[in-house]
Short mmCIF file of C-alpha atoms in Angstrom, two decimals:
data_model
loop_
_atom_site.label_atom_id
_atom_site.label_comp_id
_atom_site.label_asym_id
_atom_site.label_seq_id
_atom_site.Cartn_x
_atom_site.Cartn_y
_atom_site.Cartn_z
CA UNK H 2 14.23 -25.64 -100.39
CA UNK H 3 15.45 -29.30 -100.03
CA UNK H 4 18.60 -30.43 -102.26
CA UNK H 5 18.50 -33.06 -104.88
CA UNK H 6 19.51 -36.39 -104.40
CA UNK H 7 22.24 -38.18 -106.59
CA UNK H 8 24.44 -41.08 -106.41
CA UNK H 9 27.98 -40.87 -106.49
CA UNK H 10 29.01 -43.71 -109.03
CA UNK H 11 31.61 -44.95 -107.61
CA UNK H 12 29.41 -46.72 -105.59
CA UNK H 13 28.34 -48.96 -108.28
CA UNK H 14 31.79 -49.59 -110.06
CA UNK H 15 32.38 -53.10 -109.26
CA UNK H 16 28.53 -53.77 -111.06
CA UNK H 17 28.95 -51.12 -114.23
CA UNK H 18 31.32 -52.67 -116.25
CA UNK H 19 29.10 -55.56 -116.31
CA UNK H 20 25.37 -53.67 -117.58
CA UNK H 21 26.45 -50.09 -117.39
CA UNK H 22 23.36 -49.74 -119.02
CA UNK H 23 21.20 -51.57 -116.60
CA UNK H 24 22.29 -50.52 -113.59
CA UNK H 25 21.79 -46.56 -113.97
CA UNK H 26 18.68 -47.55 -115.42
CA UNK H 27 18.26 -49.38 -111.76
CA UNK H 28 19.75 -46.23 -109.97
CA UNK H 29 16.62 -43.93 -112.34
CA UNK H 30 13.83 -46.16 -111.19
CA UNK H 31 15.32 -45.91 -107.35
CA UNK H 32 14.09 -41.98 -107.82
CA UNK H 33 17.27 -39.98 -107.49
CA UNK H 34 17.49 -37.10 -109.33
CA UNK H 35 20.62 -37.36 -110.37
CA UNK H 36 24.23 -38.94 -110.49
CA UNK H 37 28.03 -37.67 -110.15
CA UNK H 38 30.46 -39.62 -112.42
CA UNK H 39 33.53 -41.33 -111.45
CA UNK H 40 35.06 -42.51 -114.72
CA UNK H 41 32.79 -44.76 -117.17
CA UNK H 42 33.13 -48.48 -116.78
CA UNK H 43 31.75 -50.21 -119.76
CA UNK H 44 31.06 -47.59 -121.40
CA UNK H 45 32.41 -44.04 -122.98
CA UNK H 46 31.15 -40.53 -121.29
CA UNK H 47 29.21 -39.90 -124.81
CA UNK H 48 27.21 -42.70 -124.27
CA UNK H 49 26.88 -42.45 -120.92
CA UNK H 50 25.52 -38.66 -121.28
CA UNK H 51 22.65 -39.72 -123.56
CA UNK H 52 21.72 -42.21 -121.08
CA UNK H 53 21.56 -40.06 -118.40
CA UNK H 54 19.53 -37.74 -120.46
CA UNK H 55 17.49 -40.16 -121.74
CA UNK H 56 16.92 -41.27 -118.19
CA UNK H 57 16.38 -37.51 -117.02
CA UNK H 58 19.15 -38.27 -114.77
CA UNK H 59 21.22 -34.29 -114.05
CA UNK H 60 24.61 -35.12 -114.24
CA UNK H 61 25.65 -32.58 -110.97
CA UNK H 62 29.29 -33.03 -110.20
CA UNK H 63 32.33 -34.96 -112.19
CA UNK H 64 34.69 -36.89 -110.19
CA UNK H 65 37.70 -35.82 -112.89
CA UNK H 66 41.85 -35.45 -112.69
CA UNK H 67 42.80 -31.69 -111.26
CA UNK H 68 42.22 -29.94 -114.16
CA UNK H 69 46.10 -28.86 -115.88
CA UNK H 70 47.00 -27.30 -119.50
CA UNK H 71 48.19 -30.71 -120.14
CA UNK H 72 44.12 -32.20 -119.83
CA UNK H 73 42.10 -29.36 -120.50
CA UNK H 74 40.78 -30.37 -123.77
CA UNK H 75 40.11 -34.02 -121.88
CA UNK H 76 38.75 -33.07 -118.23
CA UNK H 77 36.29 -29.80 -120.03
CA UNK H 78 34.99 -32.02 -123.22
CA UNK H 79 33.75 -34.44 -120.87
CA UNK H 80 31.92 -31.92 -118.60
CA UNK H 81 30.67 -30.45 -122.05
CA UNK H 82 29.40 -33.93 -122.94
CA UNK H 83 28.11 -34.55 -119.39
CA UNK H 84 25.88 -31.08 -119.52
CA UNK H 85 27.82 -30.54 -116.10
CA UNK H 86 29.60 -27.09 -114.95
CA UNK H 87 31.05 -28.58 -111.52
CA UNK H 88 34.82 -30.68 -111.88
CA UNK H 89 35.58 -32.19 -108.32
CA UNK H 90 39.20 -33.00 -107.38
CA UNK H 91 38.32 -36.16 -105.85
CA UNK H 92 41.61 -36.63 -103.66
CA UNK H 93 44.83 -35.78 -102.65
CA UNK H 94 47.24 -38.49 -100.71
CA UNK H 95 47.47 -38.24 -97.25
CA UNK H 96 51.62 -37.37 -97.62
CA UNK H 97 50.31 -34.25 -99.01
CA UNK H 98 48.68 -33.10 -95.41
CA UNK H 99 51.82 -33.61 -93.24
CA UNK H 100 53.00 -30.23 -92.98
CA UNK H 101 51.61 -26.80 -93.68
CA UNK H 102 54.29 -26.38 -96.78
CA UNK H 103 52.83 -29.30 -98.21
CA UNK H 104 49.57 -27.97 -97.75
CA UNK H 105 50.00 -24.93 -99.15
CA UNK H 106 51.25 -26.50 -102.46
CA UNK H 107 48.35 -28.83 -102.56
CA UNK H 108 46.56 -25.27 -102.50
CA UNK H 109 48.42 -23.66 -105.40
CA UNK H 110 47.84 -26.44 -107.42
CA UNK H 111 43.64 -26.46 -106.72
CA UNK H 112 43.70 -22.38 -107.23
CA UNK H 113 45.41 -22.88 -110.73
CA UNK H 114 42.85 -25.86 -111.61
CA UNK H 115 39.95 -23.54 -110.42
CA UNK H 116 41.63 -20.48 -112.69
CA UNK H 117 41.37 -22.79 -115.57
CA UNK H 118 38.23 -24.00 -114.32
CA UNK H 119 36.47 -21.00 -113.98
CA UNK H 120 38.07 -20.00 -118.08
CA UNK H 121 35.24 -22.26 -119.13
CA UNK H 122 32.66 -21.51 -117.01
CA UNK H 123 32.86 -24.63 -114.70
CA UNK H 124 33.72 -24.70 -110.40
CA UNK H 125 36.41 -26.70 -109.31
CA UNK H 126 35.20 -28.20 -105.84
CA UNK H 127 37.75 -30.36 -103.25
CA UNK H 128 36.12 -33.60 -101.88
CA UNK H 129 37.90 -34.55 -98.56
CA UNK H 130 38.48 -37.79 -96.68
CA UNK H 131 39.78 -38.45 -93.15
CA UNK H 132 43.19 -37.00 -93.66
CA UNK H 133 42.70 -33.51 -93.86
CA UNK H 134 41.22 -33.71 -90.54
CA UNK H 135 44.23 -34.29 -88.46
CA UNK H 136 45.70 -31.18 -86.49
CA UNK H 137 48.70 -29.72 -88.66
CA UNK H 138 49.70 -26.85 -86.75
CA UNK H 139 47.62 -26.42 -84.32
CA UNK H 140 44.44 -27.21 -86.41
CA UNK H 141 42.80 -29.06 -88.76
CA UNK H 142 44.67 -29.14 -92.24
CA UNK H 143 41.59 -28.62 -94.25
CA UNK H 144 41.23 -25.26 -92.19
CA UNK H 145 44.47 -23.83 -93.41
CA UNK H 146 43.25 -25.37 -97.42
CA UNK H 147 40.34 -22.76 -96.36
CA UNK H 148 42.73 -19.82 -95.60
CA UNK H 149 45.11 -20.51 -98.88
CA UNK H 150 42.56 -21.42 -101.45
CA UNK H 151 40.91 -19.10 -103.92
CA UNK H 152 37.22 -18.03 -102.94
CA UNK H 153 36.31 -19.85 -106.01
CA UNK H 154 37.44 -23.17 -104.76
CA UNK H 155 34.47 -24.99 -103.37
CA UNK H 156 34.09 -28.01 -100.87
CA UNK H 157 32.58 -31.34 -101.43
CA UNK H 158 32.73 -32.04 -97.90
CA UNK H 159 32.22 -35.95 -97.21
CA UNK H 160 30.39 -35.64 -94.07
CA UNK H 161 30.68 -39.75 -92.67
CA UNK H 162 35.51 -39.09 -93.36
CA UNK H 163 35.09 -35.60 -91.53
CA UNK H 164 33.53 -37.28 -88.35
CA UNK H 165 35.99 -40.31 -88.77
CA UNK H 166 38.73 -37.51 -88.96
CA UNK H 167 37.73 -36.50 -85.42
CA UNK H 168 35.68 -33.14 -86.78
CA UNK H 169 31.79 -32.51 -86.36
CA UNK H 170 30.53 -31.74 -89.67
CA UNK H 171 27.89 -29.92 -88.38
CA UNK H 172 30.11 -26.99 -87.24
CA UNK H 173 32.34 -27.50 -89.96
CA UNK H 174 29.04 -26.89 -92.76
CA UNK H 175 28.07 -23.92 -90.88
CA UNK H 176 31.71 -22.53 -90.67
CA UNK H 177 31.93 -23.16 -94.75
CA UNK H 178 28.38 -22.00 -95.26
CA UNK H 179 27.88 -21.33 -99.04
CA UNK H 180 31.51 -22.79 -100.02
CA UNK H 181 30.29 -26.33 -99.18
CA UNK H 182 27.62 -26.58 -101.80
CA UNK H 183 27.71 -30.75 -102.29
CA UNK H 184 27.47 -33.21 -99.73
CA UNK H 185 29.06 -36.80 -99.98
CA UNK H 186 26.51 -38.78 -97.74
CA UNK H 187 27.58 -42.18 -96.34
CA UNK H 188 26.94 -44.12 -93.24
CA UNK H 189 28.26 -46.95 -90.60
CA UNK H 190 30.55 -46.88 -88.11
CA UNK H 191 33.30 -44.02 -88.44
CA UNK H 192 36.12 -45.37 -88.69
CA UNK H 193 39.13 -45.83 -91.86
CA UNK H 194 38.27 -49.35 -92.93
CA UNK H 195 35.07 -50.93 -91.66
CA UNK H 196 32.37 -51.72 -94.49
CA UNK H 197 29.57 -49.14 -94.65
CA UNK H 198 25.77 -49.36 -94.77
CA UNK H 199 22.55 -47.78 -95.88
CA UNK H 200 22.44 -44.18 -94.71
CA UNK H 201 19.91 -44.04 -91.97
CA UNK H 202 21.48 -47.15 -90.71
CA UNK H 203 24.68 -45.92 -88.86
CA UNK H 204 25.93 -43.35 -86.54
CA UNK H 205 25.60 -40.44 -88.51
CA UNK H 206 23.15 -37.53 -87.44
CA UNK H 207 21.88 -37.00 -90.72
CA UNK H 208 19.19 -34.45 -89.50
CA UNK H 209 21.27 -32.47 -87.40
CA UNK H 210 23.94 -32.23 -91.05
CA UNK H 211 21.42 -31.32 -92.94
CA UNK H 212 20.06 -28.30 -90.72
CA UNK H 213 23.65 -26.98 -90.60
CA UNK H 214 23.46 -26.81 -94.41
CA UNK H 215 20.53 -25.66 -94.84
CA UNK H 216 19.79 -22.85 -97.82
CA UNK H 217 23.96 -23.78 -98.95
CA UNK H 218 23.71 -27.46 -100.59
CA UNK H 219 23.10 -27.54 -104.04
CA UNK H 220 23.33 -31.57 -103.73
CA UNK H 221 23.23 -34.20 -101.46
CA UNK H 222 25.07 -37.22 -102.93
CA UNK H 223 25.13 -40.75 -101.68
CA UNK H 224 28.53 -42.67 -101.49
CA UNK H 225 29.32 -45.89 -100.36
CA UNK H 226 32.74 -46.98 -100.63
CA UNK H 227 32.28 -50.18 -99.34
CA UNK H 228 29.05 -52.26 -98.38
CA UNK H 229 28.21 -54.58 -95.51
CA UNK H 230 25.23 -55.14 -97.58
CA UNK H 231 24.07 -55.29 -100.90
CA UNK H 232 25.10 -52.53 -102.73
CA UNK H 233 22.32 -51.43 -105.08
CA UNK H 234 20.11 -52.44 -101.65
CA UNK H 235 22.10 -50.44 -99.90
CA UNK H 236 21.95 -47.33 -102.35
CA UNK H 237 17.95 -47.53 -103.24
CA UNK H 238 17.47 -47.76 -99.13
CA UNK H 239 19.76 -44.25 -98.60
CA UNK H 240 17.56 -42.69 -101.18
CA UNK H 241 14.52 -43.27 -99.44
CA UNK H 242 15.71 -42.71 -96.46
CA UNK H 243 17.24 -39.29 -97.73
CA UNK H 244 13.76 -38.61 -99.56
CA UNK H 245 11.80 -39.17 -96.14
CA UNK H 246 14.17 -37.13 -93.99
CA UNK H 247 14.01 -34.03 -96.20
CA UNK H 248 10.57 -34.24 -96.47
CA UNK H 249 10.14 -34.05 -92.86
CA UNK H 250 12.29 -31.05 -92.59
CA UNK H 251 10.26 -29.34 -95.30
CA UNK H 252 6.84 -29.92 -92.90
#
């Protein structure tokens, strides 16, 4: 079975504090099936949540701080709002990944969010970006986050930073299998700063990704961090091209 499509909001922040309102009502007519928060420009996450709901938009992931005693009632009343049961750590900084001690701390501090996590019945996931690519070690950083992270910490693996970070995501989805459930989906050039485009439109080998993954991805979520094009273009063209491609691999 195919995953659902979403958009990662982000995507859209420099238009939602400007018609919140509109433009998810824009992102609902493009077809996807659903949306992963990033903070609520222009709005508040209650009113956003009826929205969505009222749009039959599925609210799949949260973009939210590491959960921490200190946030708990914050980061799991909005999930409760939201309807959603999956938190995702959206980053780390890069210092983090320059040695394995610093590693394994990053680690301890993602199993105790999932522990707390998992206390109200949600899934803490880790979404990665170029950094944890780069050989600590003798390999990969995010491969020793895979040996010193909890079972219950799951990957949001960004598939367009992995192949900047020098790493096929294709053998990295089949080596994570089931642990990789959501899939950031993004495309252009591969590299740290250049503008992105419309997925479909770059170097990424979408269909090859997606065969990897296949029977493990819950989601596959567009993100575009930057544009060479119009944005909301750009993120109604991924869709379709995302809605054609999995319907040819369901022929």
């Amino acid at each position: 079975m195919n995953p659902p499509i979403a958009v990662q909001l982000y995507s859209v922040r420099e238009q939602l504090p400007h018609d919140f309102d509109g433009v998810i009502r824009q992102i609902a007519a493009m077809g996807y099936a659903g949306v992963e928060t990033a903070g609520f420009p222009g709005t508040s996450p209650a009113a956003a949540a009826r929205l969505f709901r009222d749009l039959g938009l599925t609210v799949c992931s949260a973009h939210l701080p590491l959960p921490t005693r200190q946030n708990e009632a914050e980061v799991f009343d909005t999930l409760a709002l939201l309807g959603c049961k999956r938190a995702v750590c959206a980053w780390m900084p890069a210092e983090r990944f320059g040695s394995l001690k610093e590693i394994r701390k990053v680690c301890d501090e993602l199993n105790a969010g999932a522990e707390l996590a998992a206390a109200h019945g949600v899934t803490l996931y880790y979404h990665n970006h170029w950094w944890e690519l780069h050989e600590i070690e003798g390999k990969p950083a995010l491969w020793h986050m895979v040996d010193a992270l909890a079972p219950s910490v799951h990957f949001e693996i960004d598939t367009y930073w992995v192949r900047t970070g020098g790493v096929d995501p294709v053998e990295l989805l089949r080596q994570l299998g089931k642990r990789a459930s959501l899939l950031h989906i993004k495309d252009g050039p591969c590299t740290e700063k250049d503008a992105m485009v419309a997925a479909g439109d770059g170097v990424m080998d979408f269909p090859s990704i997606f065969e990897a993954a296949a029977g493990n991805v819950d989601w596959a979520i567009v993100e575009l961090d930057r544009c060479a094009t119009d944005m909301l273009e750009a993120v109604a063209k991924s869709n379709r091209y995302l809605v054609g491609l999995l319907q040819g691999k369901a022929r």
